[in-house]
Backbone as a printed PyTorch tensor [residue, N CA C, xyz], in Angstrom:
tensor([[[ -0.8300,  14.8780,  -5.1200],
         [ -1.7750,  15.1580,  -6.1920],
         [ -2.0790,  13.8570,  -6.9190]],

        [[ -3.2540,  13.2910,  -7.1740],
         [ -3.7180,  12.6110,  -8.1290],
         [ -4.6880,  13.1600,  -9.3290]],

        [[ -3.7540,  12.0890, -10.5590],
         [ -4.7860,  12.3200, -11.8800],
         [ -5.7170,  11.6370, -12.1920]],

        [[ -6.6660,  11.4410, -12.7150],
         [ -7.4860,  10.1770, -13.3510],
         [ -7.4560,  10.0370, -15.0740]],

        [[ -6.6940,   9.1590, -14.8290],
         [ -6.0210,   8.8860, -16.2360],
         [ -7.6900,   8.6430, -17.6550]],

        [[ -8.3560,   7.8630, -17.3560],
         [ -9.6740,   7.3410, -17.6790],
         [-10.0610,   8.4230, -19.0100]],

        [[-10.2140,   8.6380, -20.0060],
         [-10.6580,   9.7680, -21.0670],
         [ -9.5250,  10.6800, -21.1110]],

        [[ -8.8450,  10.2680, -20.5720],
         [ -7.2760,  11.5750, -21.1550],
         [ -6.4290,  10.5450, -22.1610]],

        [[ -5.9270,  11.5110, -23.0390],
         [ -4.8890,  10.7970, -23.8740],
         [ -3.3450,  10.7020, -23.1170]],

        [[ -2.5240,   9.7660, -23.8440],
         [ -1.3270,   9.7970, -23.1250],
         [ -0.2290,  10.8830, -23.1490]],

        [[ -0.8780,  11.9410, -24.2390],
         [ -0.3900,  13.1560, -24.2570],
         [ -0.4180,  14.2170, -23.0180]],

        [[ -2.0620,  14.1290, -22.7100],
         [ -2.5350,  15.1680, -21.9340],
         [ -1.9850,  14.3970, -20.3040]],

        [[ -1.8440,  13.2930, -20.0770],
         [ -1.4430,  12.6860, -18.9200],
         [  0.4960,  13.3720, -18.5680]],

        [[  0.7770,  13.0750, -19.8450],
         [  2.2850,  13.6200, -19.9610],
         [  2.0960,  14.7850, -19.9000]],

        [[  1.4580,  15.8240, -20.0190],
         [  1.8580,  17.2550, -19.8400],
         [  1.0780,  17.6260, -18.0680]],

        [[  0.0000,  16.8960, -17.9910],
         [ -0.0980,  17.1610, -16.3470],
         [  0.9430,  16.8030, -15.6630]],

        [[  1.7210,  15.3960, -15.8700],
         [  2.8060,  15.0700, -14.2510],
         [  3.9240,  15.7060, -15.1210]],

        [[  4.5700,  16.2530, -16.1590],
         [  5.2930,  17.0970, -16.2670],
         [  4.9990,  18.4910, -15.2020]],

        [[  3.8700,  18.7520, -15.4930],
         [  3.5030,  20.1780, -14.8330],
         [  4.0690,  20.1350, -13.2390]],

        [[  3.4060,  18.5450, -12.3110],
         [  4.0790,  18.8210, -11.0740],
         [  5.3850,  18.4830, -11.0230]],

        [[  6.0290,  17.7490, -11.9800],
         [  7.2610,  17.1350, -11.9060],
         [  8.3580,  18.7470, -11.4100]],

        [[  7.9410,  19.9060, -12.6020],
         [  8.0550,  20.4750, -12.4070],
         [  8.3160,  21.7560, -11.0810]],

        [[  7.1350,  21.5560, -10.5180],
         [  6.7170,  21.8830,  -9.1280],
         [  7.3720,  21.4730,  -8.0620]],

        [[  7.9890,  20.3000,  -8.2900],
         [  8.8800,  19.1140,  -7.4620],
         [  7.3780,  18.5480,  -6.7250]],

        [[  6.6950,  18.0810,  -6.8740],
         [  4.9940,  17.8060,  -6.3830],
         [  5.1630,  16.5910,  -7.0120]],

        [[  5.0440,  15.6510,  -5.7960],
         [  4.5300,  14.0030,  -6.1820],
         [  3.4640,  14.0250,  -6.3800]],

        [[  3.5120,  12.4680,  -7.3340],
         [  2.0610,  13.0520,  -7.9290],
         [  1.3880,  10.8760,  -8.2200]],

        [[  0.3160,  10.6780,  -8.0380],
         [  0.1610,   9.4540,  -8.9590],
         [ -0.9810,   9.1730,  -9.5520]],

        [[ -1.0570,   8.4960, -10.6440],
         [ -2.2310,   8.5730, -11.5720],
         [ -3.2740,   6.9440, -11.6370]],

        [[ -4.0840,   7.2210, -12.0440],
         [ -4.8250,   6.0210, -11.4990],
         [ -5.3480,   5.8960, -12.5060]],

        [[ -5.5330,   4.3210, -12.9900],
         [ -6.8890,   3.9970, -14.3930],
         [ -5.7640,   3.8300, -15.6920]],

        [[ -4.2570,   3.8850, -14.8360],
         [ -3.7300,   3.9190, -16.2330],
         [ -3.5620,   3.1950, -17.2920]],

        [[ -3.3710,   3.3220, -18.5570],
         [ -3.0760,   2.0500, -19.1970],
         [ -1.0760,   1.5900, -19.4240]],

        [[ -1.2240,   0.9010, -20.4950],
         [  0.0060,   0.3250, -20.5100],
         [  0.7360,   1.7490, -21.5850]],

        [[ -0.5320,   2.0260, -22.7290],
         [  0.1110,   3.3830, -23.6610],
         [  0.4740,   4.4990, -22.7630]],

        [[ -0.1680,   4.8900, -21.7070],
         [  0.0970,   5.5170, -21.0610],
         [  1.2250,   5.9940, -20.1100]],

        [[  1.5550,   3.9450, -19.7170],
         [  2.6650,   4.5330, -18.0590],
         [  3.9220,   4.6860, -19.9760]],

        [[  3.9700,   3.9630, -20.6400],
         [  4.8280,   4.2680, -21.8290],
         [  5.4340,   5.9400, -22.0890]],

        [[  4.1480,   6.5290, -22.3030],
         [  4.7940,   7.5200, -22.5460],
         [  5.3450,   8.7270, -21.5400]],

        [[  4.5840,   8.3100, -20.3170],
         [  4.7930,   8.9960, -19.2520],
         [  6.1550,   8.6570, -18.8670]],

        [[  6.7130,   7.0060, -19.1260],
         [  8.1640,   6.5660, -18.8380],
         [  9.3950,   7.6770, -19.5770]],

        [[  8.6880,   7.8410, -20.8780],
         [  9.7190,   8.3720, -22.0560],
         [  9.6440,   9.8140, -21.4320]],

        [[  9.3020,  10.3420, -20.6400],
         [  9.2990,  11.7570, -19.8350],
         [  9.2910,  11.9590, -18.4000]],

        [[  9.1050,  11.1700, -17.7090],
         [  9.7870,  11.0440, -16.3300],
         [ 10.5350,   9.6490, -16.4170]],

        [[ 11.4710,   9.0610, -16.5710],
         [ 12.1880,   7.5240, -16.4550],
         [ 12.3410,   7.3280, -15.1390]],

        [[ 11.8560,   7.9480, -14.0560],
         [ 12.0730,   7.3120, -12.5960],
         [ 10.3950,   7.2550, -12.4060]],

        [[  9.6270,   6.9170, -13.2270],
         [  8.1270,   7.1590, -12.5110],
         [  8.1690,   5.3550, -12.5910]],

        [[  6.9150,   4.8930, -11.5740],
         [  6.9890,   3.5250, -11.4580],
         [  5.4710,   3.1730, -11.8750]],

        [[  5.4340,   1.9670, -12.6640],
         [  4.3080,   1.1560, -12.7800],
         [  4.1270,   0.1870, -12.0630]],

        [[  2.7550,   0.4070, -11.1410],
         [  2.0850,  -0.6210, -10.3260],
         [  1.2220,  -0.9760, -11.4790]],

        [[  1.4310,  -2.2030, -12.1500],
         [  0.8350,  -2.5560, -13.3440],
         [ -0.5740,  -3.0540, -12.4950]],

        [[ -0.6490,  -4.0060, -11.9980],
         [ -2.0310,  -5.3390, -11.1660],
         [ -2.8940,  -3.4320, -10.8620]],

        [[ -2.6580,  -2.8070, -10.4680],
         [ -3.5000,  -1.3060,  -9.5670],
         [ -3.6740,  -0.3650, -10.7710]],

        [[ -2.9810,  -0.3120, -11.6510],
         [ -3.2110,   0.8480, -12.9970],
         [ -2.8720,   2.4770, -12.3090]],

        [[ -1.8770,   1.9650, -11.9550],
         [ -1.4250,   3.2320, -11.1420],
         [  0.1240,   3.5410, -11.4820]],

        [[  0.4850,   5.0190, -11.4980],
         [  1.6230,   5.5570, -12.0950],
         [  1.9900,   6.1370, -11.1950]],

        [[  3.4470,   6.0680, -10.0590],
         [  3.5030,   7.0230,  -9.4650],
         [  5.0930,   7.7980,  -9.3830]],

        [[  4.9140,   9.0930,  -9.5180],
         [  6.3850,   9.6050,  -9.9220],
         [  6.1990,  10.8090,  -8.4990]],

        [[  7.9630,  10.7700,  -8.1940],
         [  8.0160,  11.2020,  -6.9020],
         [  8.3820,  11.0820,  -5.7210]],

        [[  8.3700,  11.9020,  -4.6660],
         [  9.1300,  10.6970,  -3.7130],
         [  7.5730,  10.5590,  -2.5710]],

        [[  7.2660,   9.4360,  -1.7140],
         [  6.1550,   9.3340,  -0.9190],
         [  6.4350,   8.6670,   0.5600]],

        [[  5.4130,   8.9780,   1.2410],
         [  6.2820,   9.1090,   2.7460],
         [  5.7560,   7.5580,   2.9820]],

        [[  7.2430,   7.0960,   3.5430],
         [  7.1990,   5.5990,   4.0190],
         [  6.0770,   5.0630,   4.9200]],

        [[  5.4100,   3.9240,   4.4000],
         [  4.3250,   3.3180,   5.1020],
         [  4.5160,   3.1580,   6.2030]],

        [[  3.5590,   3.8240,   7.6240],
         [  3.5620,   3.4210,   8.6850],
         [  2.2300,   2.7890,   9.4040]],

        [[  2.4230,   2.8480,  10.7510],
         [  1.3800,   2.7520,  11.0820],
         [  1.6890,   1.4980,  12.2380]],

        [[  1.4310,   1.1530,  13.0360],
         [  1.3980,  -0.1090,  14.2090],
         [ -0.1890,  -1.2620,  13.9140]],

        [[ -1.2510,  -0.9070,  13.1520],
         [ -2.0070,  -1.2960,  12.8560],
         [ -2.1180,  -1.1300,  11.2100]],

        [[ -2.3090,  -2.3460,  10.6600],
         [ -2.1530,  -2.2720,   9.1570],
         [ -3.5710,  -2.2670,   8.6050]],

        [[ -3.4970,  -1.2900,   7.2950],
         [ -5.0180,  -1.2880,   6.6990],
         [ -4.6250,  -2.6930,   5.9240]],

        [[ -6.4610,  -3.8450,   6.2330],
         [ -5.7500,  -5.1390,   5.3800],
         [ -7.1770,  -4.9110,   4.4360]],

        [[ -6.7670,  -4.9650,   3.0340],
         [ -7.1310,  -5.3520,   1.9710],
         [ -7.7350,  -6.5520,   1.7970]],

        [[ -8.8730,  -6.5700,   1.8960],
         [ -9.8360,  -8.2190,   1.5130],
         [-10.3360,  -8.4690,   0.4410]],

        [[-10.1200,  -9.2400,  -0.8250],
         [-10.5160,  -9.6490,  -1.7080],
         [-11.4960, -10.6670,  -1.8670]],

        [[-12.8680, -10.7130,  -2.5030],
         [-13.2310, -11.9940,  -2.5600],
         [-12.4730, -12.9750,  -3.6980]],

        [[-12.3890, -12.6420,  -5.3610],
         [-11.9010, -13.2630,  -5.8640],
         [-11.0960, -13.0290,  -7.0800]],

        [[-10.3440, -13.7460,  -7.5190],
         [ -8.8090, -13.0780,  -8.5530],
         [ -9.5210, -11.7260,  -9.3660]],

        [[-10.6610, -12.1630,  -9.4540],
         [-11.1920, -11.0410, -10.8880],
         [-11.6000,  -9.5750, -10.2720]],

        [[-11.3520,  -9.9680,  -9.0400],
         [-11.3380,  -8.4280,  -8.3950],
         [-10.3860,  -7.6950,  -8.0080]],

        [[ -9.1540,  -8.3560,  -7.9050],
         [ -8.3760,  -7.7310,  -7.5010],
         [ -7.5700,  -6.5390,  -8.4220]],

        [[ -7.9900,  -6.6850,  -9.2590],
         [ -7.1280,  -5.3340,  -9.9220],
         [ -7.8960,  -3.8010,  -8.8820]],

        [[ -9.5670,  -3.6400,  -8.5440],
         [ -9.6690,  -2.9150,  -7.8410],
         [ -9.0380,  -3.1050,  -6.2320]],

        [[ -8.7710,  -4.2410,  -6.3070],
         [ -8.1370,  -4.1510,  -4.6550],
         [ -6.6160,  -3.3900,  -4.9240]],

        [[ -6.3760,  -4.2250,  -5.6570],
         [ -4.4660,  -3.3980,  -5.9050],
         [ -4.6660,  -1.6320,  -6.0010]],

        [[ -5.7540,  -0.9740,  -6.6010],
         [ -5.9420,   0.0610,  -6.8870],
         [ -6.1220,   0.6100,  -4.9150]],

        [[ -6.4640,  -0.1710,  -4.4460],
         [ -7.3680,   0.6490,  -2.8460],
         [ -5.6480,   0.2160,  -2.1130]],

        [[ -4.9790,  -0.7280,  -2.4340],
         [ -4.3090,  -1.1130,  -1.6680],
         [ -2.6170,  -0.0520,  -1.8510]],

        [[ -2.3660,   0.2590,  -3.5340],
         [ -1.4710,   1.2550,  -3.6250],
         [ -1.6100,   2.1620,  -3.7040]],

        [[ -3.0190,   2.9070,  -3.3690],
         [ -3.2630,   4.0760,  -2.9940],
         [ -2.9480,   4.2370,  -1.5800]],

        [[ -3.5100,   3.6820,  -0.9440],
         [ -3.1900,   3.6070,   0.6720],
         [ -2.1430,   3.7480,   1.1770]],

        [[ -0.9560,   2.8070,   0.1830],
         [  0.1380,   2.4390,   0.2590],
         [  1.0520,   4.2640,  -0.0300]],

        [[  0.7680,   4.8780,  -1.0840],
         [  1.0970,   5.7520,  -1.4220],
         [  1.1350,   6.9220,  -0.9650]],

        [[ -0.1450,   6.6690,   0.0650],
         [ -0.2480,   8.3390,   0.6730],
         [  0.0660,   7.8350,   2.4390]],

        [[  0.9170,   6.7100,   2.4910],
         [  1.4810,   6.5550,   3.9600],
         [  1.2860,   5.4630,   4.7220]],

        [[ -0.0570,   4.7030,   4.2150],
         [ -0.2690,   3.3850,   5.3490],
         [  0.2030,   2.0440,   4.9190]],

        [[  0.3850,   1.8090,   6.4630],
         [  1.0180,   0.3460,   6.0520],
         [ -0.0890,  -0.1020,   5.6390]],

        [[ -0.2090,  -1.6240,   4.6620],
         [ -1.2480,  -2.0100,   4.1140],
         [ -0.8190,  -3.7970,   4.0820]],

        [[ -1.1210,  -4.2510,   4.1510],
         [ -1.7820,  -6.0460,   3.7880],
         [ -2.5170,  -6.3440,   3.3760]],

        [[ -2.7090,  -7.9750,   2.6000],
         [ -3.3390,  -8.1110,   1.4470],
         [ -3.8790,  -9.4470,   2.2390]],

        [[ -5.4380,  -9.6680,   1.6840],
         [ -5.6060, -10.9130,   1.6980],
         [ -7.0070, -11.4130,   1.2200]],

        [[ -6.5000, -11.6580,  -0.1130],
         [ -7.0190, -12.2640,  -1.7260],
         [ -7.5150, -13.6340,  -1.9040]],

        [[ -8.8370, -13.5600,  -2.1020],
         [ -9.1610, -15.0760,  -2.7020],
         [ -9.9320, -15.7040,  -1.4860]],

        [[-10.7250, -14.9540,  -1.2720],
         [-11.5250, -15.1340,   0.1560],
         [-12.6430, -15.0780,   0.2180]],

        [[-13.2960, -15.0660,  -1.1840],
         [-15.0450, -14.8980,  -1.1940],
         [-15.8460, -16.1770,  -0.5530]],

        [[-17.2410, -15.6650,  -0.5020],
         [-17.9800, -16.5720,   0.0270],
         [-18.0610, -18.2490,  -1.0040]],

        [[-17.8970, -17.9780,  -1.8610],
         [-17.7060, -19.0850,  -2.9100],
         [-16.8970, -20.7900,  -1.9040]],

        [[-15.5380, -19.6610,  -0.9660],
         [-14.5730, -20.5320,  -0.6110],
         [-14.6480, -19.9310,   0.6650]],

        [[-15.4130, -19.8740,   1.4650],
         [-15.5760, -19.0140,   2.6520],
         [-14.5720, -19.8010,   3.6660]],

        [[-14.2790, -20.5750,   3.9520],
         [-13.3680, -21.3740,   5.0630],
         [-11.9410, -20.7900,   4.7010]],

        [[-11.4530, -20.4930,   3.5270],
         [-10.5570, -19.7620,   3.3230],
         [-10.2740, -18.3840,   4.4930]],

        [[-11.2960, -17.8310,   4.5160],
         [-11.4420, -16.4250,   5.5860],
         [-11.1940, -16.5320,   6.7740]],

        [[-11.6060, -17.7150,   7.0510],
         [-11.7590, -18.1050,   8.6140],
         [-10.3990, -18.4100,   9.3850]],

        [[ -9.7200, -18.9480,   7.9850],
         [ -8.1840, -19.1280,   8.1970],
         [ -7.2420, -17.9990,   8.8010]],

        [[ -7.8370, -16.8860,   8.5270],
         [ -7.2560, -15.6100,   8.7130],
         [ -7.6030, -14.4020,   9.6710]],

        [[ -8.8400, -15.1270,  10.6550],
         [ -9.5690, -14.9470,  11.8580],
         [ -8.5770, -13.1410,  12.3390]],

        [[ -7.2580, -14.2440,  12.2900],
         [ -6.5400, -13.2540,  13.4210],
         [ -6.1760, -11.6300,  12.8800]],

        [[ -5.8920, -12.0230,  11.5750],
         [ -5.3390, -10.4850,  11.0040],
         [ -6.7410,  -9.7020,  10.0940]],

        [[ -7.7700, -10.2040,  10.3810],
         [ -8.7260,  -9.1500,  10.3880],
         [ -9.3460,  -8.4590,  11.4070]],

        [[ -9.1800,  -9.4740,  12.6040],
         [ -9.4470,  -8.7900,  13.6400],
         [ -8.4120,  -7.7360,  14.1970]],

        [[ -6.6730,  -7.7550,  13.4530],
         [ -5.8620,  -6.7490,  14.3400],
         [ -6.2910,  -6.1960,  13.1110]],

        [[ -6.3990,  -5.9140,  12.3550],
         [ -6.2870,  -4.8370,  11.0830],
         [ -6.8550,  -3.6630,  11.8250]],

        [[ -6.4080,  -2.4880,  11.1840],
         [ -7.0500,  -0.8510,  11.9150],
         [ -8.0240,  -0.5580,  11.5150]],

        [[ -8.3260,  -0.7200,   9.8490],
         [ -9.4830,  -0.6870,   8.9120],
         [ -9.2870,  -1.9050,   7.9830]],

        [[-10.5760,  -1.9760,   7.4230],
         [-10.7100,  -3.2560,   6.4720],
         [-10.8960,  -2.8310,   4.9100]],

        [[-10.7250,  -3.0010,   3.7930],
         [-11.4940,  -2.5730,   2.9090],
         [-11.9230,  -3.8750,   1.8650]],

        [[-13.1800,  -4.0480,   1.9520],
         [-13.9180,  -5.6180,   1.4570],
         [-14.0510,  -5.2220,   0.0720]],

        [[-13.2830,  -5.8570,  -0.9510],
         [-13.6890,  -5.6720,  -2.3380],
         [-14.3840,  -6.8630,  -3.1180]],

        [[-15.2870,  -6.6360,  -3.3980],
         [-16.1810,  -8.0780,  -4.3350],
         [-17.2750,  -7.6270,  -5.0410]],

        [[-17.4920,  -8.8500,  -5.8890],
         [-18.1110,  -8.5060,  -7.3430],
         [-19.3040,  -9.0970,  -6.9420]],

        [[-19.8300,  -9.9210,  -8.2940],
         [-21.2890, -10.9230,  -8.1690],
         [-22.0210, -10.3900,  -6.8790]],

        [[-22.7610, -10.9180,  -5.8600],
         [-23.2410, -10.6180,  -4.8800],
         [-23.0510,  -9.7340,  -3.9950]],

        [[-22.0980,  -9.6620,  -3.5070],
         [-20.8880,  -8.7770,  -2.6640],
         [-21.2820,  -9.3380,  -1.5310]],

        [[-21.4390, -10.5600,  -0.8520],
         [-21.8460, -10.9370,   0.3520],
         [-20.6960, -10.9000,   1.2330]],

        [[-19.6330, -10.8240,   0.3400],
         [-18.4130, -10.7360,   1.4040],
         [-18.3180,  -9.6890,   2.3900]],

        [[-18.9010,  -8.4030,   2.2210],
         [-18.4880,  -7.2850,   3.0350],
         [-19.6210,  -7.4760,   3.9580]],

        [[-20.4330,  -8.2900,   4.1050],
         [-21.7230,  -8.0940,   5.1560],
         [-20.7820,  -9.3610,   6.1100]],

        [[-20.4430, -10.5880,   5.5130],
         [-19.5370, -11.2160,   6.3880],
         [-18.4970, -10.4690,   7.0640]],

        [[-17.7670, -10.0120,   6.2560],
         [-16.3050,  -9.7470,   7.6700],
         [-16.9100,  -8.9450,   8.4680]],

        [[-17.8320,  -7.3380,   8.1590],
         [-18.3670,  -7.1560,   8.8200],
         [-19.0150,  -7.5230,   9.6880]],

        [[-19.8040,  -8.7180,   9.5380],
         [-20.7390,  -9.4310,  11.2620],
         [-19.3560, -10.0040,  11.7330]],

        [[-17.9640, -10.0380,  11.5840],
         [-17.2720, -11.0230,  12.1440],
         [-15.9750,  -9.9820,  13.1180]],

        [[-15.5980,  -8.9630,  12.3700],
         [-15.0380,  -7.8060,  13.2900],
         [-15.5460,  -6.4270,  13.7410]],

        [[-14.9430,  -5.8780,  14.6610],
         [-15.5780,  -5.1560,  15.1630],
         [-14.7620,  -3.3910,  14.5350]],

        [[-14.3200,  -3.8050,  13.5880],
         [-13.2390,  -2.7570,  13.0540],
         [-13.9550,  -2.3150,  11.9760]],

        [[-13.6400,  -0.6930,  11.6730],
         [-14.6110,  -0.2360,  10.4730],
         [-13.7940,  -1.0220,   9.0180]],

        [[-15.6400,  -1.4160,   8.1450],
         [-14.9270,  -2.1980,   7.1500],
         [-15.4020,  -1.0080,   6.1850]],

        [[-14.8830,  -0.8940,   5.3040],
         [-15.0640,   0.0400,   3.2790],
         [-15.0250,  -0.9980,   2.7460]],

        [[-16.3020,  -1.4240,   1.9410],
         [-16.8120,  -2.0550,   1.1810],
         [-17.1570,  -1.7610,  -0.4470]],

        [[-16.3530,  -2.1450,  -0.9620],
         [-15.7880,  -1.5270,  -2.7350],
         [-16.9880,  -2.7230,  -3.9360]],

        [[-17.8010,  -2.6930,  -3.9800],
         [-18.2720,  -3.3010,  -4.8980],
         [-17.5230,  -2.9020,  -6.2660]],

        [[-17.4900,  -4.2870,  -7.1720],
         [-16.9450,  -4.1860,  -8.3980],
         [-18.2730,  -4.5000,  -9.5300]],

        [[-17.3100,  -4.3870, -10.8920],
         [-18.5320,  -4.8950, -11.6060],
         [-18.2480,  -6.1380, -12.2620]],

        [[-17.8160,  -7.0970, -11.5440],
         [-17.4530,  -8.5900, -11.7560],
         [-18.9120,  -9.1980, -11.7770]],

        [[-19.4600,  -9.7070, -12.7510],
         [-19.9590, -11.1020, -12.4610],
         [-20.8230, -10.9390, -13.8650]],

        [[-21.7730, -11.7570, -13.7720],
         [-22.7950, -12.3780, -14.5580],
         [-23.8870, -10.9240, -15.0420]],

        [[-24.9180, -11.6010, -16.0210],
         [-26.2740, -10.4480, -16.2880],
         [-26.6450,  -9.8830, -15.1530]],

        [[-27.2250, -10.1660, -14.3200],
         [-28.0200,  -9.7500, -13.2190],
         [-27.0470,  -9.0970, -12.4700]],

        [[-25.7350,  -9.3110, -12.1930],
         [-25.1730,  -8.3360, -11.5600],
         [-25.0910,  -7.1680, -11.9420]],

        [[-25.7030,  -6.6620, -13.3780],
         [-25.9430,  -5.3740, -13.9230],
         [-24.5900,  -4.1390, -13.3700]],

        [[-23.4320,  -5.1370, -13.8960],
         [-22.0970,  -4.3250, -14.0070],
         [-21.7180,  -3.6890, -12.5520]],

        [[-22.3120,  -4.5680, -11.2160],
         [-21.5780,  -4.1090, -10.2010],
         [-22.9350,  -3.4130,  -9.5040]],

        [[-24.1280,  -3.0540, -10.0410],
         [-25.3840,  -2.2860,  -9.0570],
         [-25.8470,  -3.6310,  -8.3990]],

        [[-25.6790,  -4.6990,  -8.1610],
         [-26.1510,  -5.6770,  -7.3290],
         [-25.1130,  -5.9090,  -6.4060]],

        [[-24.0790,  -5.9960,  -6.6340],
         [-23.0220,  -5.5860,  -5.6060],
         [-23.2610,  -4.5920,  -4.7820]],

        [[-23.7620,  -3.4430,  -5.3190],
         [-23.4990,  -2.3320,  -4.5980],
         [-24.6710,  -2.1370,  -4.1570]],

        [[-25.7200,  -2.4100,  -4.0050],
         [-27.1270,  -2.6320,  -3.6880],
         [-27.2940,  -3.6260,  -2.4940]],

        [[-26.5400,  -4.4310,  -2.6720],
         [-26.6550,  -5.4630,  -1.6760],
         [-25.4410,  -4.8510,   0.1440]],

        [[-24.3320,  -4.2990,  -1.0460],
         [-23.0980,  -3.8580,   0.4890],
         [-24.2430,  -2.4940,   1.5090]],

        [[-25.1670,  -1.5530,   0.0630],
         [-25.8980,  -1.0020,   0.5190],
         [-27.1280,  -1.0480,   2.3190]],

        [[-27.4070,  -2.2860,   1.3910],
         [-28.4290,  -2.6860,   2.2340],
         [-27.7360,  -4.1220,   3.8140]],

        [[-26.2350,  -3.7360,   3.4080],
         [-25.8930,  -4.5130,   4.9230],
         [-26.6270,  -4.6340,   6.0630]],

        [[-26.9100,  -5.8410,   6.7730],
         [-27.5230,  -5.2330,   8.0970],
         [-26.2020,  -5.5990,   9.4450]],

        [[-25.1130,  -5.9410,   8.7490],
         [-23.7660,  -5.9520,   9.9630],
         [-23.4470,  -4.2930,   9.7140]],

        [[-23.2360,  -3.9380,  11.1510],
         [-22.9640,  -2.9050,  11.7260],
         [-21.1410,  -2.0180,  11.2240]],

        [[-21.2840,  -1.2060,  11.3230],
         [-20.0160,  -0.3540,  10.5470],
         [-19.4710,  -0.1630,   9.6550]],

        [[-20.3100,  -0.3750,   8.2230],
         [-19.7990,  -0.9840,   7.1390],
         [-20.3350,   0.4250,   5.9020]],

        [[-19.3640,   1.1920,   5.4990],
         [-19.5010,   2.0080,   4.5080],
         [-18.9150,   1.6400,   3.0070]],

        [[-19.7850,   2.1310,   2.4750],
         [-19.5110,   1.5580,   0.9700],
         [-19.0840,   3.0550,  -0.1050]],

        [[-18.4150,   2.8900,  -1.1630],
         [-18.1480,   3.4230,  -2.0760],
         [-18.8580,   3.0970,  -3.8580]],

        [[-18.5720,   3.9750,  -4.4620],
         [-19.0040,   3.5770,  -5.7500],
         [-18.0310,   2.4180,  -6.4140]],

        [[-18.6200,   1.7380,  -7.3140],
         [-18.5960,   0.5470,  -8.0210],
         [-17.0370,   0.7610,  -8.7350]],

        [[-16.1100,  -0.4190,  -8.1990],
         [-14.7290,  -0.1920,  -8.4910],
         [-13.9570,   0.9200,  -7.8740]],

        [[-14.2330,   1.2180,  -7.1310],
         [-13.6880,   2.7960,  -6.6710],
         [-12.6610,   2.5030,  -5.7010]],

        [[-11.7550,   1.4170,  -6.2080],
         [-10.3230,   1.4100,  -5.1960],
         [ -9.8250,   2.6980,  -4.5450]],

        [[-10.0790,   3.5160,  -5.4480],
         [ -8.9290,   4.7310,  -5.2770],
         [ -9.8610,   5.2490,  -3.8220]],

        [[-11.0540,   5.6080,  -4.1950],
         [-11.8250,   5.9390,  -2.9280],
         [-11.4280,   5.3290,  -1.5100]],

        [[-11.8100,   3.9660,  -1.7440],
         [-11.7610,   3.2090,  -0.4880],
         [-10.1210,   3.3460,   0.7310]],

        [[ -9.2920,   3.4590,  -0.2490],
         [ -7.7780,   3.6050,  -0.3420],
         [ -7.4510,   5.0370,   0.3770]],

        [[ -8.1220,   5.7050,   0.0490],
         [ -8.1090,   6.9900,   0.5320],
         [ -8.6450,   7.9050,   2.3870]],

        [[-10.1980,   6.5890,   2.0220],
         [-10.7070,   7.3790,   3.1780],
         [-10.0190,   5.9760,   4.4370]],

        [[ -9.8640,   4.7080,   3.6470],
         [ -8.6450,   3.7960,   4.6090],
         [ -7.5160,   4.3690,   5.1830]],

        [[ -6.9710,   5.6450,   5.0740],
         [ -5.6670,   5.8430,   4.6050],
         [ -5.9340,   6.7910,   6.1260]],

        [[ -7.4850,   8.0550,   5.6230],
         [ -7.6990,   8.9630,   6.6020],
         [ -7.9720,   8.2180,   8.2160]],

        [[ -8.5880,   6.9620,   8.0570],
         [ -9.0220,   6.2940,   9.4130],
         [ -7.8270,   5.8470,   9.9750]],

        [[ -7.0320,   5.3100,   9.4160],
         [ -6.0460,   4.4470,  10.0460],
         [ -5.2590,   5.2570,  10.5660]],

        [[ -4.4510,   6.8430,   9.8310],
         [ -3.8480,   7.7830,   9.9660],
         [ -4.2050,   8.7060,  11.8800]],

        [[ -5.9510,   8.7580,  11.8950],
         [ -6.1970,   8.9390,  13.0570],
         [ -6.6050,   8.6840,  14.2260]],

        [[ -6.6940,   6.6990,  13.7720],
         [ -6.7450,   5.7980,  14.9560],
         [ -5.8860,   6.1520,  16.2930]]])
């Protein structure tokens, strides 16, 4: 079960994962803040904060597998809090997962460095802000389905992430599905379903 922490108080967050705690039902919450994993601590003390992902998770969750790892692509630091979000979700509901941060087109030779483990990866999930040119790259470069997470990193004109997401939109490299703006948890999820039935 997941919550979305986002417009709930840290009250109403504490009486939902009480409710499954209850249930014996793992459970993890996403968007959280710091008031939040707080009070949720002072009522479950074994729940864990993935602080970098804003994620709370109390429970027990089935060990990451998989022979092919979902790898997490970042273009740059200011995105990664949605990558951590796609990457411990993934992580949470079973897949093995890898990271590899700080790879935008800005510093593109950086990527190239890493040729090999995007091409074994099972799925990709491309997270970037400003332009989002990154997910049309790895895409023309593997042949593996990429999820492409626009954020709302950058400047005026990136109009909070719709130029990101306008642009992963209009990809013309082949296999490349996109999600709404910041939507780790999404990307994390349907990463989780592909890799699961590779």
């Amino acid at each position: 079960e997941v919550v979305f922490c986002a417009g709930k108080t840290p009250e109403q967050v504490v009486k939902i994962l009480r409710r499954f705690a209850a249930l014996g039902q793992s459970v993890f919450a996403t968007r959280a803040t710091p008031e939040i994993f707080a009070a949720v601590r002072s009522a479950l003390p074994r729940a864990i904060w993935h602080e970098k992902a804003r994620i709370i998770s109390a429970g027990s969750f089935p060990r990451p597998r998989g022979r092919r790892a979902i790898l997490v692509v970042s273009a740059g630091t200011s995105d990664q809090a949605v990558a951590e979000e796609a990457a411990v979700t993934a992580s949470l509901l079973g897949s093995r997962v890898e990271r590899l941060y700080d790879v935008g087109v800005a510093g593109i030779h950086r990527l190239f460095r890493d040729m090999k483990r995007l091409e074994e990866a099972a799925v990709l999930i491309v997270v970037a802000g400003m332009e989002g040119a990154l997910a049309s790259v790895v895409g023309g470069l593997v042949s593996r389905p990429v999820i492409a997470v626009p954020t709302s990193v950058g400047y005026g004109a990136n109009f909070r992430g719709l130029s990101a997401l306008l642009a992963m939109l209009n990809a013309c490299a082949p296999g490349i599905a996109v999600v709404n703006i910041d939507n780790g948890f999404g990307a994390g999820c349907i990463a989780h379903r592909i890799a699961r039935n590779r």
